[in-house]
């Protein structure tokens, strides 16, 4: 990058930040320098611990905020004007997120992120022109929400092993099977489903992707009660669900490539999970009531560096996707990096808090870290297990021999 280009970029981002702050000042209340310490929700949970009623209420508030900022020109920043965006470089979305963190606004939950950051880019990559016109603007504005119908009881990270069948019947497809661990299915309007359409083909070659309306006859959604009390995961049963061929996403038999686009975006989104928590760790340190020793300072510094590195890795992959390239193994690197950062975060915070992470003393922002401690290990499985990510890196980056199939 030339000096003139660098100066232009720095000037442009500074002006963008000022513009964003002016708009945020008009529509939201700022939080104090400690990011609102002592007020509001102190949750740092990795997985939402909501009842069905709480999920509907909170997602409704999030949708209202997403629509407000979209209509004001602050949503879909890196998308083209055709879909309500401004055509800005991808890193401007991170800049806006950083500015928004200083204001009391609803934070997107997993379903909002899946809709905007996973499903929408997949449709942009694989959808027909009619599908793009139908879905993209609606998904980016959250007029429609979409979840992933990927995992199955006997095929979690092994997506190529799915058994849900889609059988062609004229201009329609008939879907039969079961999906599981589907976040947000009760409040979503659509699900991106990966189904087996050719049982005689090789595992990866016999799959096709569909956009399934979740209010279609034959769709049954059952919440899965978590041991923590929440119910944001679901089983989704497809019992002879009929959908038109126009609901097919990508070519027949091309479902694996469609799924890889979504999975790469999911791993990219997961790759940012460990980076945003550092601000909350720093706020916690300010209110511990004691100074950190030399070892603790070193551990927190390591978390900060890891968090910034994670953000930069995410920007790199987003830039590739914005340029029209298929996401590479960098997304898997980011996902592995994020799960390790989350693990280290739990360990550091548990050390800093001591008994306060295990016993609720009533202090704001203390015992709430127990949900992070208990939830972080789950992301070693979510979005593709750590073992799957290592296989991808080993085979596609390092050129190691593939694992035996037998």
Short mmCIF file of C-alpha atoms in Angstrom, two decimals:
data_model
loop_
_atom_site.label_atom_id
_atom_site.label_comp_id
_atom_site.label_asym_id
_atom_site.label_seq_id
_atom_site.Cartn_x
_atom_site.Cartn_y
_atom_site.Cartn_z
CA UNK A 1 0.00 0.00 0.00
CA UNK A 2 1.42 3.40 -1.03
CA UNK A 3 1.78 6.27 1.42
CA UNK A 4 -0.97 8.25 -0.32
CA UNK A 5 -3.32 5.27 -0.23
CA UNK A 6 -2.57 4.68 3.45
CA UNK A 7 -3.25 8.32 4.32
CA UNK A 8 -6.52 8.20 2.37
CA UNK A 9 -7.60 5.02 4.21
CA UNK A 10 -6.77 6.40 7.65
CA UNK A 11 -8.60 9.65 6.89
CA UNK A 12 -11.60 7.75 5.54
CA UNK A 13 -11.93 5.46 8.56
CA UNK A 14 -11.59 8.40 10.96
CA UNK A 15 -14.39 10.26 9.17
CA UNK A 16 -16.49 7.08 9.20
CA UNK A 17 -16.05 6.70 12.96
CA UNK A 18 -17.16 10.29 13.54
CA UNK A 19 -20.19 9.82 11.30
CA UNK A 20 -21.12 6.61 13.13
CA UNK A 21 -20.83 8.27 16.54
CA UNK A 22 -23.05 11.17 15.46
CA UNK A 23 -25.76 8.76 14.35
CA UNK A 24 -25.43 6.56 17.44
CA UNK A 25 -25.69 9.62 19.67
CA UNK A 26 -29.08 10.33 18.08
CA UNK A 27 -30.56 6.86 18.52
CA UNK A 28 -28.94 5.30 21.61
CA UNK A 29 -27.59 6.11 25.05
CA UNK A 30 -23.82 5.80 25.53
CA UNK A 31 -22.49 3.57 28.27
CA UNK A 32 -19.72 4.74 30.59
CA UNK A 33 -16.04 4.15 30.08
CA UNK A 34 -16.26 0.77 31.80
CA UNK A 35 -18.76 -0.43 29.19
CA UNK A 36 -21.69 -0.03 31.55
CA UNK A 37 -20.18 -1.88 34.50
CA UNK A 38 -22.76 -2.51 37.22
CA UNK A 39 -25.81 -1.90 35.04
CA UNK A 40 -27.91 -4.04 32.74
CA UNK A 41 -27.20 -7.63 31.77
CA UNK A 42 -23.78 -8.92 32.89
CA UNK A 43 -23.97 -12.14 30.87
CA UNK A 44 -20.80 -13.40 29.21
CA UNK A 45 -22.40 -16.73 28.29
CA UNK A 46 -21.00 -18.54 25.26
CA UNK A 47 -24.38 -20.12 24.47
CA UNK A 48 -27.60 -18.25 25.23
CA UNK A 49 -29.46 -19.57 28.24
CA UNK A 50 -32.97 -18.43 27.32
CA UNK A 51 -36.39 -19.98 27.59
CA UNK A 52 -38.52 -20.09 24.45
CA UNK A 53 -40.44 -17.00 25.59
CA UNK A 54 -37.23 -15.08 26.34
CA UNK A 55 -35.79 -16.02 22.97
CA UNK A 56 -38.81 -14.68 21.09
CA UNK A 57 -38.79 -11.45 23.08
CA UNK A 58 -35.06 -10.78 22.79
CA UNK A 59 -34.78 -11.71 19.14
CA UNK A 60 -37.73 -9.40 18.46
CA UNK A 61 -35.86 -6.50 20.07
CA UNK A 62 -32.73 -7.34 18.08
CA UNK A 63 -34.67 -7.42 14.81
CA UNK A 64 -36.14 -3.99 15.53
CA UNK A 65 -32.63 -2.57 16.06
CA UNK A 66 -31.24 -4.26 12.94
CA UNK A 67 -34.05 -2.83 10.83
CA UNK A 68 -33.50 0.65 12.27
CA UNK A 69 -29.81 0.72 11.46
CA UNK A 70 -30.34 -0.90 8.06
CA UNK A 71 -32.89 1.77 7.07
CA UNK A 72 -30.50 4.49 8.24
CA UNK A 73 -27.68 3.14 6.06
CA UNK A 74 -25.67 1.45 8.82
CA UNK A 75 -26.55 -2.14 8.04
CA UNK A 76 -24.99 -4.33 5.35
CA UNK A 77 -22.11 -1.85 5.07
CA UNK A 78 -19.97 -4.01 2.79
CA UNK A 79 -22.86 -5.06 0.53
CA UNK A 80 -23.80 -3.29 -2.67
CA UNK A 81 -26.51 -0.63 -2.81
CA UNK A 82 -28.72 -3.11 -4.64
CA UNK A 83 -29.18 -4.96 -1.35
CA UNK A 84 -29.27 -1.91 0.91
CA UNK A 85 -25.55 -1.62 1.56
CA UNK A 86 -22.89 1.03 0.98
CA UNK A 87 -20.21 -0.98 -0.80
CA UNK A 88 -17.58 -0.24 1.84
CA UNK A 89 -14.55 -2.44 2.58
CA UNK A 90 -15.31 -5.32 4.90
CA UNK A 91 -13.32 -3.93 7.83
CA UNK A 92 -15.73 -1.02 8.12
CA UNK A 93 -18.20 -3.45 9.68
CA UNK A 94 -15.69 -4.12 12.46
CA UNK A 95 -15.18 -0.38 12.92
CA UNK A 96 -18.91 0.16 13.29
CA UNK A 97 -19.14 -2.75 15.75
CA UNK A 98 -16.37 -1.19 17.83
CA UNK A 99 -18.23 2.13 17.96
CA UNK A 100 -21.56 0.45 18.73
CA UNK A 101 -19.97 -1.33 21.72
CA UNK A 102 -19.98 2.02 23.53
CA UNK A 103 -23.77 2.35 23.33
CA UNK A 104 -26.72 0.64 24.94
CA UNK A 105 -28.17 -1.21 21.95
CA UNK A 106 -29.33 -4.81 21.48
CA UNK A 107 -26.40 -7.06 20.62
CA UNK A 108 -26.98 -9.59 17.80
CA UNK A 109 -27.48 -13.15 18.98
CA UNK A 110 -26.42 -16.31 17.19
CA UNK A 111 -29.47 -16.47 14.92
CA UNK A 112 -29.00 -12.88 13.72
CA UNK A 113 -25.34 -13.63 12.99
CA UNK A 114 -26.21 -16.85 11.15
CA UNK A 115 -28.78 -15.00 9.05
CA UNK A 116 -26.60 -12.07 8.06
CA UNK A 117 -23.10 -13.53 8.07
CA UNK A 118 -23.62 -17.17 7.03
CA UNK A 119 -26.83 -17.67 5.05
CA UNK A 120 -26.86 -14.35 3.17
CA UNK A 121 -23.29 -14.72 1.81
CA UNK A 122 -24.08 -18.32 0.81
CA UNK A 123 -27.10 -17.20 -1.21
CA UNK A 124 -25.02 -14.40 -2.74
CA UNK A 125 -22.50 -17.05 -3.85
CA UNK A 126 -24.83 -19.82 -4.99
CA UNK A 127 -28.34 -18.42 -5.37
CA UNK A 128 -30.20 -17.72 -8.59
CA UNK A 129 -31.05 -14.13 -9.42
CA UNK A 130 -34.60 -14.77 -8.23
CA UNK A 131 -33.32 -16.16 -4.92
CA UNK A 132 -31.02 -13.19 -4.45
CA UNK A 133 -33.88 -10.77 -4.99
CA UNK A 134 -36.14 -12.74 -2.66
CA UNK A 135 -33.74 -13.33 0.20
CA UNK A 136 -30.71 -11.08 0.38
CA UNK A 137 -32.20 -7.73 1.33
CA UNK A 138 -34.75 -9.43 3.58
CA UNK A 139 -32.05 -11.41 5.41
CA UNK A 140 -29.72 -8.45 5.80
CA UNK A 141 -32.57 -6.33 7.20
CA UNK A 142 -33.80 -9.32 9.31
CA UNK A 143 -37.24 -9.23 7.73
CA UNK A 144 -36.46 -12.94 7.39
CA UNK A 145 -34.31 -15.01 9.73
CA UNK A 146 -32.65 -18.25 8.67
CA UNK A 147 -30.99 -21.07 10.61
CA UNK A 148 -28.78 -24.01 9.61
CA UNK A 149 -30.28 -27.45 9.12
CA UNK A 150 -26.96 -29.28 9.00
CA UNK A 151 -26.18 -31.54 11.98
CA UNK A 152 -28.03 -34.82 12.46
CA UNK A 153 -28.18 -37.32 15.33
CA UNK A 154 -25.68 -39.59 13.55
CA UNK A 155 -23.78 -36.90 11.63
CA UNK A 156 -22.50 -33.96 13.66
CA UNK A 157 -19.17 -32.70 12.35
CA UNK A 158 -19.30 -35.36 9.62
CA UNK A 159 -21.60 -33.32 7.41
CA UNK A 160 -20.98 -35.58 4.41
CA UNK A 161 -22.65 -38.37 6.41
CA UNK A 162 -26.11 -36.76 6.57
CA UNK A 163 -29.05 -39.09 5.96
CA UNK A 164 -31.96 -36.68 5.54
CA UNK A 165 -33.29 -37.51 2.09
CA UNK A 166 -34.63 -35.26 -0.63
CA UNK A 167 -36.41 -37.17 -3.38
CA UNK A 168 -37.38 -35.43 -6.60
CA UNK A 169 -41.05 -35.60 -7.59
CA UNK A 170 -41.56 -33.65 -10.80
CA UNK A 171 -40.93 -29.98 -10.06
CA UNK A 172 -40.90 -30.63 -6.32
CA UNK A 173 -38.66 -32.25 -3.74
CA UNK A 174 -39.87 -34.35 -0.81
CA UNK A 175 -37.69 -34.04 2.30
CA UNK A 176 -37.65 -36.67 5.05
CA UNK A 177 -35.29 -36.84 8.00
CA UNK A 178 -34.17 -35.22 11.24
CA UNK A 179 -31.82 -32.34 12.07
CA UNK A 180 -30.51 -31.51 15.53
CA UNK A 181 -28.73 -28.79 17.54
CA UNK A 182 -30.45 -26.19 15.38
CA UNK A 183 -30.09 -22.82 17.10
CA UNK A 184 -32.99 -20.41 16.61
CA UNK A 185 -35.27 -22.74 14.66
CA UNK A 186 -38.36 -21.68 16.64
CA UNK A 187 -38.03 -18.02 15.63
CA UNK A 188 -36.54 -18.43 12.14
CA UNK A 189 -38.60 -18.38 8.95
CA UNK A 190 -36.22 -20.48 6.84
CA UNK A 191 -33.54 -23.11 7.25
CA UNK A 192 -30.65 -23.92 4.93
CA UNK A 193 -30.86 -27.70 4.71
CA UNK A 194 -28.25 -30.12 3.40
CA UNK A 195 -29.94 -33.29 2.17
CA UNK A 196 -28.91 -36.49 0.43
CA UNK A 197 -30.33 -36.57 -3.09
CA UNK A 198 -28.26 -39.41 -4.56
CA UNK A 199 -27.65 -42.31 -2.16
CA UNK A 200 -25.61 -44.15 -4.83
CA UNK A 201 -23.03 -41.38 -5.23
CA UNK A 202 -19.96 -40.82 -3.11
CA UNK A 203 -20.76 -39.21 0.24
CA UNK A 204 -19.72 -35.70 -0.76
CA UNK A 205 -21.17 -35.92 -4.26
CA UNK A 206 -24.70 -36.97 -3.34
CA UNK A 207 -25.76 -33.86 -1.43
CA UNK A 208 -27.97 -30.91 -2.39
CA UNK A 209 -28.81 -27.71 -0.49
CA UNK A 210 -32.29 -26.21 -0.07
CA UNK A 211 -33.90 -23.18 1.55
CA UNK A 212 -36.74 -24.75 3.54
CA UNK A 213 -39.64 -22.64 4.89
CA UNK A 214 -40.04 -23.72 8.51
CA UNK A 215 -43.80 -23.22 8.46
CA UNK A 216 -44.22 -25.78 5.66
CA UNK A 217 -46.49 -28.78 6.35
CA UNK A 218 -44.47 -31.65 7.76
CA UNK A 219 -41.96 -29.51 9.67
CA UNK A 220 -41.94 -30.12 13.43
CA UNK A 221 -39.62 -28.20 15.77
CA UNK A 222 -38.94 -29.40 19.31
CA UNK A 223 -36.80 -27.38 21.74
CA UNK A 224 -33.99 -29.22 23.50
CA UNK A 225 -33.93 -28.37 27.19
CA UNK A 226 -30.37 -27.63 28.27
CA UNK A 227 -29.16 -28.59 31.74
CA UNK A 228 -28.73 -24.87 32.43
CA UNK A 229 -32.47 -24.35 31.91
CA UNK A 230 -32.45 -22.66 28.51
CA UNK A 231 -33.89 -24.08 25.30
CA UNK A 232 -32.31 -22.32 22.32
CA UNK A 233 -31.22 -25.56 20.60
CA UNK A 234 -33.82 -27.58 18.70
CA UNK A 235 -34.61 -30.80 16.91
CA UNK A 236 -36.20 -30.29 13.50
CA UNK A 237 -38.17 -33.15 11.98
CA UNK A 238 -38.92 -33.18 8.24
CA UNK A 239 -41.78 -35.58 7.52
CA UNK A 240 -42.54 -35.60 3.80
CA UNK A 241 -41.97 -31.85 3.44
CA UNK A 242 -42.69 -30.71 -0.10
CA UNK A 243 -40.80 -27.76 -1.53
CA UNK A 244 -40.46 -26.52 -5.14
CA UNK A 245 -37.27 -26.92 -7.11
CA UNK A 246 -36.92 -23.14 -6.92
CA UNK A 247 -36.00 -23.69 -3.25
CA UNK A 248 -32.88 -25.60 -4.30
CA UNK A 249 -29.71 -23.63 -3.52
CA UNK A 250 -26.93 -24.32 -5.99
CA UNK A 251 -26.77 -27.25 -8.43
CA UNK A 252 -28.22 -30.67 -7.76
CA UNK A 253 -25.41 -32.72 -6.26
CA UNK A 254 -23.52 -29.54 -5.39
CA UNK A 255 -24.65 -29.34 -1.79
CA UNK A 256 -21.19 -30.05 -0.41
CA UNK A 257 -19.73 -26.93 -2.04
CA UNK A 258 -22.68 -24.86 -0.86
CA UNK A 259 -22.23 -26.20 2.67
CA UNK A 260 -18.51 -25.40 2.59
CA UNK A 261 -19.32 -21.77 1.86
CA UNK A 262 -21.61 -21.64 4.88
CA UNK A 263 -19.21 -23.57 7.09
CA UNK A 264 -16.28 -21.34 6.19
CA UNK A 265 -18.39 -18.31 7.10
CA UNK A 266 -19.44 -20.06 10.32
CA UNK A 267 -15.85 -20.75 11.25
CA UNK A 268 -15.00 -17.18 10.38
CA UNK A 269 -17.82 -15.97 12.63
CA UNK A 270 -16.72 -18.39 15.36
CA UNK A 271 -13.17 -17.13 14.89
CA UNK A 272 -14.22 -13.78 16.31
CA UNK A 273 -15.76 -15.22 19.45
CA UNK A 274 -12.61 -15.15 21.51
CA UNK A 275 -11.65 -11.63 20.46
CA UNK A 276 -14.62 -9.64 21.74
CA UNK A 277 -14.46 -10.93 25.30
CA UNK A 278 -11.16 -9.23 26.08
CA UNK A 279 -12.93 -5.90 26.65
CA UNK A 280 -15.05 -7.54 29.35
CA UNK A 281 -11.98 -9.13 30.92
CA UNK A 282 -10.29 -5.73 31.12
CA UNK A 283 -13.42 -4.22 32.70
CA UNK A 284 -13.46 -7.06 35.24
CA UNK A 285 -9.85 -6.38 36.19
CA UNK A 286 -10.67 -2.75 36.99
CA UNK A 287 -13.28 -3.90 39.53
CA UNK A 288 -11.50 -6.84 41.15
CA UNK A 289 -10.51 -4.72 44.12
CA UNK A 290 -6.85 -5.70 43.97
CA UNK A 291 -3.76 -5.30 41.81
CA UNK A 292 -2.62 -8.07 39.49
CA UNK A 293 0.66 -9.84 40.14
CA UNK A 294 3.32 -10.23 37.46
CA UNK A 295 2.07 -13.64 36.28
CA UNK A 296 -1.52 -12.40 35.97
CA UNK A 297 -0.41 -9.34 33.99
CA UNK A 298 1.47 -11.65 31.61
CA UNK A 299 -1.59 -13.88 31.18
CA UNK A 300 -3.91 -10.94 30.46
CA UNK A 301 -1.40 -9.47 28.00
CA UNK A 302 -1.32 -12.82 26.20
CA UNK A 303 -5.13 -12.79 25.96
CA UNK A 304 -5.08 -9.27 24.54
CA UNK A 305 -2.52 -10.16 21.86
CA UNK A 306 -4.44 -13.31 20.94
CA UNK A 307 -7.68 -11.33 20.68
CA UNK A 308 -6.17 -8.75 18.35
CA UNK A 309 -4.59 -11.50 16.23
CA UNK A 310 -7.98 -13.21 15.98
CA UNK A 311 -9.59 -10.03 14.74
CA UNK A 312 -6.91 -9.57 12.08
CA UNK A 313 -7.31 -13.18 10.89
CA UNK A 314 -11.03 -12.58 10.56
CA UNK A 315 -10.50 -9.42 8.52
CA UNK A 316 -8.18 -11.31 6.20
CA UNK A 317 -10.75 -14.01 5.46
CA UNK A 318 -13.56 -11.47 5.09
CA UNK A 319 -11.48 -9.58 2.55
CA UNK A 320 -11.07 -12.78 0.52
CA UNK A 321 -14.82 -13.41 0.58
CA UNK A 322 -15.59 -9.80 -0.33
CA UNK A 323 -13.28 -10.18 -3.34
CA UNK A 324 -15.34 -13.14 -4.53
CA UNK A 325 -12.92 -15.90 -3.52
CA UNK A 326 -14.05 -19.02 -1.74
CA UNK A 327 -12.95 -18.97 1.92
CA UNK A 328 -9.82 -21.02 2.43
CA UNK A 329 -8.39 -22.89 5.37
CA UNK A 330 -7.78 -19.57 7.13
CA UNK A 331 -11.32 -19.85 8.51
CA UNK A 332 -10.37 -23.16 10.15
CA UNK A 333 -7.23 -21.57 11.58
CA UNK A 334 -9.35 -18.75 13.00
CA UNK A 335 -11.87 -21.15 14.50
CA UNK A 336 -9.16 -23.22 16.22
CA UNK A 337 -7.50 -20.06 17.44
CA UNK A 338 -10.79 -18.79 18.86
CA UNK A 339 -11.58 -21.94 20.82
CA UNK A 340 -8.11 -21.88 22.36
CA UNK A 341 -8.51 -18.19 23.22
CA UNK A 342 -11.85 -18.94 24.86
CA UNK A 343 -10.27 -21.75 26.88
CA UNK A 344 -7.47 -19.49 28.07
CA UNK A 345 -9.96 -16.75 28.88
CA UNK A 346 -11.89 -19.12 31.15
CA UNK A 347 -8.70 -20.21 32.89
CA UNK A 348 -7.46 -16.67 33.45
CA UNK A 349 -10.81 -15.38 34.72
CA UNK A 350 -11.26 -18.41 37.00
CA UNK A 351 -7.85 -17.67 38.50
CA UNK A 352 -8.65 -13.96 38.92
CA UNK A 353 -12.05 -14.57 40.54
CA UNK A 354 -11.23 -17.60 42.64
CA UNK A 355 -14.31 -18.78 44.61
CA UNK A 356 -16.44 -15.96 43.20
CA UNK A 357 -16.75 -17.79 39.88
CA UNK A 358 -18.29 -20.80 41.65
CA UNK A 359 -20.47 -19.05 44.26
CA UNK A 360 -22.89 -16.22 43.56
CA UNK A 361 -21.99 -13.43 45.97
CA UNK A 362 -24.41 -11.01 44.33
CA UNK A 363 -21.59 -8.93 42.88
CA UNK A 364 -22.36 -7.70 39.36
CA UNK A 365 -20.09 -9.12 36.67
CA UNK A 366 -18.49 -11.82 38.80
CA UNK A 367 -20.48 -15.07 39.06
CA UNK A 368 -21.77 -14.54 35.50
CA UNK A 369 -18.38 -15.75 34.24
CA UNK A 370 -19.36 -19.25 35.34
CA UNK A 371 -21.48 -19.55 32.19
CA UNK A 372 -18.45 -18.72 30.06
CA UNK A 373 -16.38 -21.30 31.92
CA UNK A 374 -19.02 -24.00 31.37
CA UNK A 375 -19.91 -22.99 27.79
CA UNK A 376 -16.50 -22.44 26.21
CA UNK A 377 -15.67 -26.17 25.80
CA UNK A 378 -18.79 -26.53 23.64
CA UNK A 379 -17.21 -24.52 20.88
CA UNK A 380 -14.65 -27.25 20.38
CA UNK A 381 -17.56 -29.07 18.75
CA UNK A 382 -19.80 -26.28 17.42
CA UNK A 383 -19.06 -25.12 13.90
CA UNK A 384 -17.02 -28.24 13.16
CA UNK A 385 -14.96 -29.97 15.82
CA UNK A 386 -11.33 -29.09 16.51
CA UNK A 387 -10.34 -32.43 14.97
CA UNK A 388 -12.15 -31.55 11.73
CA UNK A 389 -10.39 -28.18 11.59
CA UNK A 390 -6.99 -29.83 12.09
CA UNK A 391 -7.75 -32.28 9.28
CA UNK A 392 -8.60 -29.37 6.96
CA UNK A 393 -5.40 -27.53 7.83
CA UNK A 394 -3.27 -30.66 7.60
CA UNK A 395 -4.64 -31.80 4.25
CA UNK A 396 -5.29 -28.50 2.45
CA UNK A 397 -2.48 -26.34 3.82
CA UNK A 398 0.31 -28.69 4.86
CA UNK A 399 -0.35 -31.29 2.17
CA UNK A 400 -0.43 -34.20 4.59
CA UNK A 401 -1.97 -37.52 3.47
CA UNK A 402 -5.72 -37.81 3.89
CA UNK A 403 -7.05 -39.91 6.74
CA UNK A 404 -7.95 -43.50 5.79
CA UNK A 405 -11.62 -43.88 4.92
CA UNK A 406 -11.80 -47.40 6.32
#
